[in-house]
mmCIF file of C-alpha atoms in Angstrom:
data_model
loop_
_atom_site.group_PDB
_atom_site.id
_atom_site.type_symbol
_atom_site.label_atom_id
_atom_site.label_comp_id
_atom_site.label_asym_id
_atom_site.label_seq_id
_atom_site.Cartn_x
_atom_site.Cartn_y
_atom_site.Cartn_z
ATOM 1 C CA MET C 1 0.020 0.061 -0.120
ATOM 2 C CA ASP C 2 2.815 2.295 0.759
ATOM 3 C CA ALA C 3 4.199 1.902 -2.827
ATOM 4 C CA LEU C 4 0.702 3.518 -4.033
ATOM 5 C CA LEU C 5 1.052 6.586 -2.114
ATOM 6 C CA PHE C 6 4.440 7.442 -3.131
ATOM 7 C CA HIS C 7 3.067 10.042 -5.670
ATOM 8 C CA PRO C 8 1.905 12.512 -2.640
ATOM 9 C CA LYS C 9 5.222 12.223 -1.137
ATOM 10 C CA VAL C 10 7.517 12.898 -4.077
ATOM 11 C CA VAL C 11 5.374 15.790 -5.638
ATOM 12 C CA HIS C 12 6.424 18.312 -2.825
ATOM 13 C CA ILE C 13 9.911 18.345 -4.069
ATOM 14 C CA PRO C 14 9.115 20.143 -7.459
ATOM 15 C CA MET C 15 6.266 21.961 -6.010
ATOM 16 C CA ALA C 16 8.530 23.373 -3.160
ATOM 17 C CA LEU C 17 11.410 24.005 -5.768
ATOM 18 C CA GLY C 18 8.941 25.584 -8.091
ATOM 19 C CA VAL C 19 8.054 28.083 -5.281
ATOM 20 C CA LEU C 20 11.895 28.794 -4.377
ATOM 21 C CA MET C 21 13.213 29.045 -7.685
ATOM 22 C CA PRO C 22 12.302 32.742 -8.541
ATOM 23 C CA ALA C 23 13.939 34.014 -5.267
ATOM 24 C CA VAL C 24 17.126 31.680 -5.430
ATOM 25 C CA ALA C 25 17.612 32.464 -9.267
ATOM 26 C CA GLY C 26 16.770 36.181 -8.658
ATOM 27 C CA GLY C 27 19.099 36.560 -5.847
ATOM 28 C CA LEU C 28 21.897 34.691 -7.802
ATOM 29 C CA LEU C 29 21.491 36.703 -10.717
ATOM 30 C CA LEU C 30 21.667 40.032 -8.870
ATOM 31 C CA ALA C 31 24.722 38.761 -7.107
ATOM 32 C CA TRP C 32 26.298 37.739 -10.428
ATOM 33 C CA TRP C 33 25.363 41.026 -12.057
ATOM 34 C CA ARG C 34 26.719 43.170 -9.183
ATOM 35 C CA GLY C 35 29.854 40.979 -8.898
ATOM 36 C CA TRP C 36 29.048 40.082 -5.539
ATOM 37 C CA LEU C 37 29.582 36.243 -6.311
ATOM 38 C CA PRO C 38 31.291 34.775 -9.176
ATOM 39 C CA ARG C 39 29.421 34.004 -12.151
ATOM 40 C CA ARG C 40 29.786 30.292 -11.295
ATOM 41 C CA ALA C 41 27.588 30.718 -8.423
ATOM 42 C CA TRP C 42 24.625 30.400 -11.216
ATOM 43 C CA ALA C 43 25.621 26.812 -11.470
ATOM 44 C CA LEU C 44 23.650 26.666 -7.983
ATOM 45 C CA ALA C 45 20.597 27.533 -9.863
ATOM 46 C CA VAL C 46 21.113 25.338 -12.592
ATOM 47 C CA LEU C 47 21.495 22.383 -10.035
ATOM 48 C CA LEU C 48 18.135 23.260 -8.324
ATOM 49 C CA GLN C 49 16.570 23.534 -11.507
ATOM 50 C CA ALA C 50 17.809 20.126 -12.588
ATOM 51 C CA ILE C 51 16.455 18.811 -9.294
ATOM 52 C CA LEU C 52 13.114 20.166 -10.025
ATOM 53 C CA VAL C 53 13.011 18.670 -13.292
ATOM 54 C CA GLY C 54 14.077 15.479 -12.217
ATOM 55 C CA SER C 55 11.703 15.191 -9.587
ATOM 56 C CA GLY C 56 9.079 16.486 -11.479
ATOM 57 C CA VAL C 57 9.570 13.583 -14.044
ATOM 58 C CA VAL C 58 9.569 11.072 -11.023
ATOM 59 C CA ALA C 59 6.238 12.923 -9.810
ATOM 60 C CA LEU C 60 4.703 12.360 -13.288
ATOM 61 C CA ARG C 61 5.566 8.753 -13.333
ATOM 62 C CA THR C 62 4.167 8.022 -9.792
ATOM 63 C CA GLY C 63 0.932 10.060 -10.812
ATOM 64 C CA GLU C 64 0.605 7.595 -13.582
ATOM 65 C CA ALA C 65 0.970 4.706 -11.461
ATOM 66 C CA ALA C 66 -1.679 5.909 -9.153
ATOM 67 C CA GLU C 67 -3.884 6.896 -11.957
ATOM 68 C CA GLU C 68 -5.937 3.642 -12.300
ATOM 69 C CA GLY C 69 -6.905 3.580 -8.537
ATOM 70 C CA ALA C 70 -8.039 7.208 -8.603
ATOM 71 C CA GLU C 71 -10.056 6.626 -11.696
ATOM 72 C CA ARG C 72 -12.240 4.043 -9.623
ATOM 73 C CA VAL C 73 -13.685 7.287 -7.500
ATOM 74 C CA VAL C 74 -12.833 10.502 -9.557
ATOM 75 C CA ALA C 75 -14.086 11.461 -13.064
ATOM 76 C CA GLU C 76 -11.347 10.940 -15.740
ATOM 77 C CA ARG C 77 -11.660 14.461 -16.734
ATOM 78 C CA TYR C 78 -10.326 15.797 -13.425
ATOM 79 C CA ILE C 79 -7.481 13.529 -13.493
ATOM 80 C CA GLN C 80 -6.596 14.559 -16.852
ATOM 81 C CA GLN C 81 -6.686 18.103 -15.813
ATOM 82 C CA HIS C 82 -4.381 17.557 -13.435
ATOM 83 C CA GLU C 83 -2.250 15.391 -15.558
ATOM 84 C CA ASP C 84 -2.144 17.999 -18.277
ATOM 85 C CA ALA C 85 -1.228 20.737 -15.774
ATOM 86 C CA ALA C 86 1.689 18.617 -14.294
ATOM 87 C CA GLU C 87 3.057 17.806 -17.884
ATOM 88 C CA LEU C 88 3.030 21.475 -18.913
ATOM 89 C CA PHE C 89 4.773 22.158 -15.397
ATOM 90 C CA VAL C 90 7.654 19.934 -16.231
ATOM 91 C CA TRP C 91 7.945 20.714 -19.850
ATOM 92 C CA ALA C 92 8.379 24.426 -18.814
ATOM 93 C CA SER C 93 10.725 23.514 -16.054
ATOM 94 C CA GLY C 94 12.965 21.725 -18.533
ATOM 95 C CA GLY C 95 12.786 24.911 -21.069
ATOM 96 C CA THR C 96 13.915 27.060 -18.127
ATOM 97 C CA LEU C 97 16.812 24.520 -17.139
ATOM 98 C CA ALA C 98 17.878 24.750 -21.001
ATOM 99 C CA VAL C 99 17.818 28.784 -20.610
ATOM 100 C CA MET C 100 19.711 28.622 -17.456
ATOM 101 C CA LEU C 101 22.420 26.284 -18.890
ATOM 102 C CA LEU C 102 22.786 28.705 -21.884
ATOM 103 C CA ALA C 103 23.010 31.597 -19.396
ATOM 104 C CA LEU C 104 26.103 29.654 -17.473
ATOM 105 C CA ALA C 105 27.657 28.776 -20.853
ATOM 106 C CA LEU C 106 27.534 32.544 -21.895
ATOM 107 C CA GLY C 107 28.651 33.659 -18.562
ATOM 108 C CA ALA C 108 31.891 34.947 -19.374
ATOM 109 C CA SER C 109 30.358 37.083 -22.344
ATOM 110 C CA ARG C 110 27.992 40.008 -22.023
ATOM 111 C CA ALA C 111 24.980 37.922 -22.877
ATOM 112 C CA GLY C 112 25.313 35.741 -19.770
ATOM 113 C CA VAL C 113 23.278 38.037 -17.302
ATOM 114 C CA PRO C 114 20.457 38.910 -19.716
ATOM 115 C CA VAL C 115 19.932 35.344 -20.499
ATOM 116 C CA GLY C 116 20.084 34.607 -16.866
ATOM 117 C CA ALA C 117 17.434 37.446 -16.645
ATOM 118 C CA GLY C 118 15.174 35.513 -19.062
ATOM 119 C CA ALA C 119 15.726 32.336 -17.049
ATOM 120 C CA THR C 120 14.992 34.023 -13.867
ATOM 121 C CA LEU C 121 11.553 35.377 -15.398
ATOM 122 C CA ALA C 122 10.892 31.922 -16.677
ATOM 123 C CA THR C 123 10.994 30.665 -13.224
ATOM 124 C CA LEU C 124 8.062 32.770 -12.533
ATOM 125 C CA LEU C 125 6.038 31.178 -15.119
ATOM 126 C CA VAL C 126 6.987 27.656 -13.889
ATOM 127 C CA LEU C 127 5.737 29.140 -10.331
ATOM 128 C CA GLY C 128 2.387 29.800 -11.827
ATOM 129 C CA LEU C 129 2.070 26.414 -13.683
ATOM 130 C CA GLY C 130 3.181 24.858 -10.507
ATOM 131 C CA TYR C 131 0.567 26.382 -8.558
ATOM 132 C CA ARG C 132 -2.055 25.352 -11.326
ATOM 133 C CA THR C 133 -0.988 21.867 -10.970
ATOM 134 C CA GLY C 134 -1.009 21.764 -7.287
ATOM 135 C CA HIS C 135 -4.366 23.128 -7.022
ATOM 136 C CA ALA C 136 -5.689 20.503 -9.580
ATOM 137 C CA GLY C 137 -4.189 17.569 -7.532
ATOM 138 C CA GLY C 138 -5.415 19.117 -4.221
ATOM 139 C CA SER C 139 -8.742 19.195 -5.789
ATOM 140 C CA LEU C 140 -8.707 15.626 -6.850
ATOM 141 C CA VAL C 141 -7.987 14.636 -3.135
ATOM 142 C CA TYR C 142 -9.977 17.303 -1.291
ATOM 143 C CA GLU C 143 -12.932 17.996 -3.701
ATOM 144 C CA HIS C 144 -13.350 14.720 -5.511
ATOM 145 C CA GLY C 145 -12.308 12.416 -3.142
ATOM 146 C CA ALA C 146 -9.273 10.686 -4.944
ATOM 147 C CA ALA C 147 -7.729 9.616 -1.592
ATOM 148 C CA GLN C 148 -10.851 7.267 -1.102
ATOM 149 C CA ALA C 149 -9.477 4.843 -3.532
ATOM 150 C CA TYR C 150 -6.887 3.979 -1.215
ATOM 151 C CA VAL C 151 -8.908 4.032 2.085
ATOM 152 C CA GLN C 152 -9.657 0.409 3.603
ATOM 153 C CA ALA C 153 -13.196 0.002 4.533
ATOM 154 C CA GLY C 154 -13.645 -0.391 8.117
ATOM 155 C CA PRO C 155 -15.380 1.185 11.103
ATOM 156 C CA LEU C 156 -15.136 4.854 11.402
ATOM 157 C CA ALA C 157 -12.621 6.047 14.116
ATOM 158 C CA GLY C 158 -13.975 7.973 16.865
ATOM 159 C CA PRO C 159 -12.455 10.634 18.903
ATOM 160 C CA SER C 160 -8.883 9.921 20.003
ATOM 161 C CA GLU C 161 -8.447 9.054 23.855
ATOM 162 C CA SER C 162 -6.180 12.134 24.356
ATOM 163 C CA ALA C 163 -9.136 14.055 23.198
ATOM 164 C CA ALA C 164 -11.655 12.196 25.224
ATOM 165 C CA THR C 165 -9.747 12.907 28.545
ATOM 166 C CA GLU C 166 -9.389 16.559 27.850
ATOM 167 C CA ASP C 167 -13.323 16.688 28.711
ATOM 168 C CA ASP C 168 -13.060 14.962 31.818
#
């Protein structure tokens, strides 16, 4: 059962990086432009973006594995909306990574910082797409009951003992 629940665990990595990358890339770009850090510091942005892309691909694969179970309780169109949003998020993340790599390669030339600025702006697009993807995934679980596909039937749990003793 734990293998089936791997998707909700892994999706937090690309989502968190999608939120953090605009600040990380913006800060590193500013430091590079102002000469506070050497241009090779931009490699940290490239590394984190590569982790975002890699973990995004893993999240896509684990989502595909969990899709069959969710289809038992959620309409296909809601699952498809989440999947489409996730694919766009990963593709945009990969495109942003390519621009970041180009900025790193052009680092010694005058074009490095402007290309890095374009990559930093692209992280904002990825942030928006990540929000859309996360919203669609949360909607599957909290509005459409996707988690019910993995809940074992049994008696409903009552209040915990600690909650019961608080009233005494």
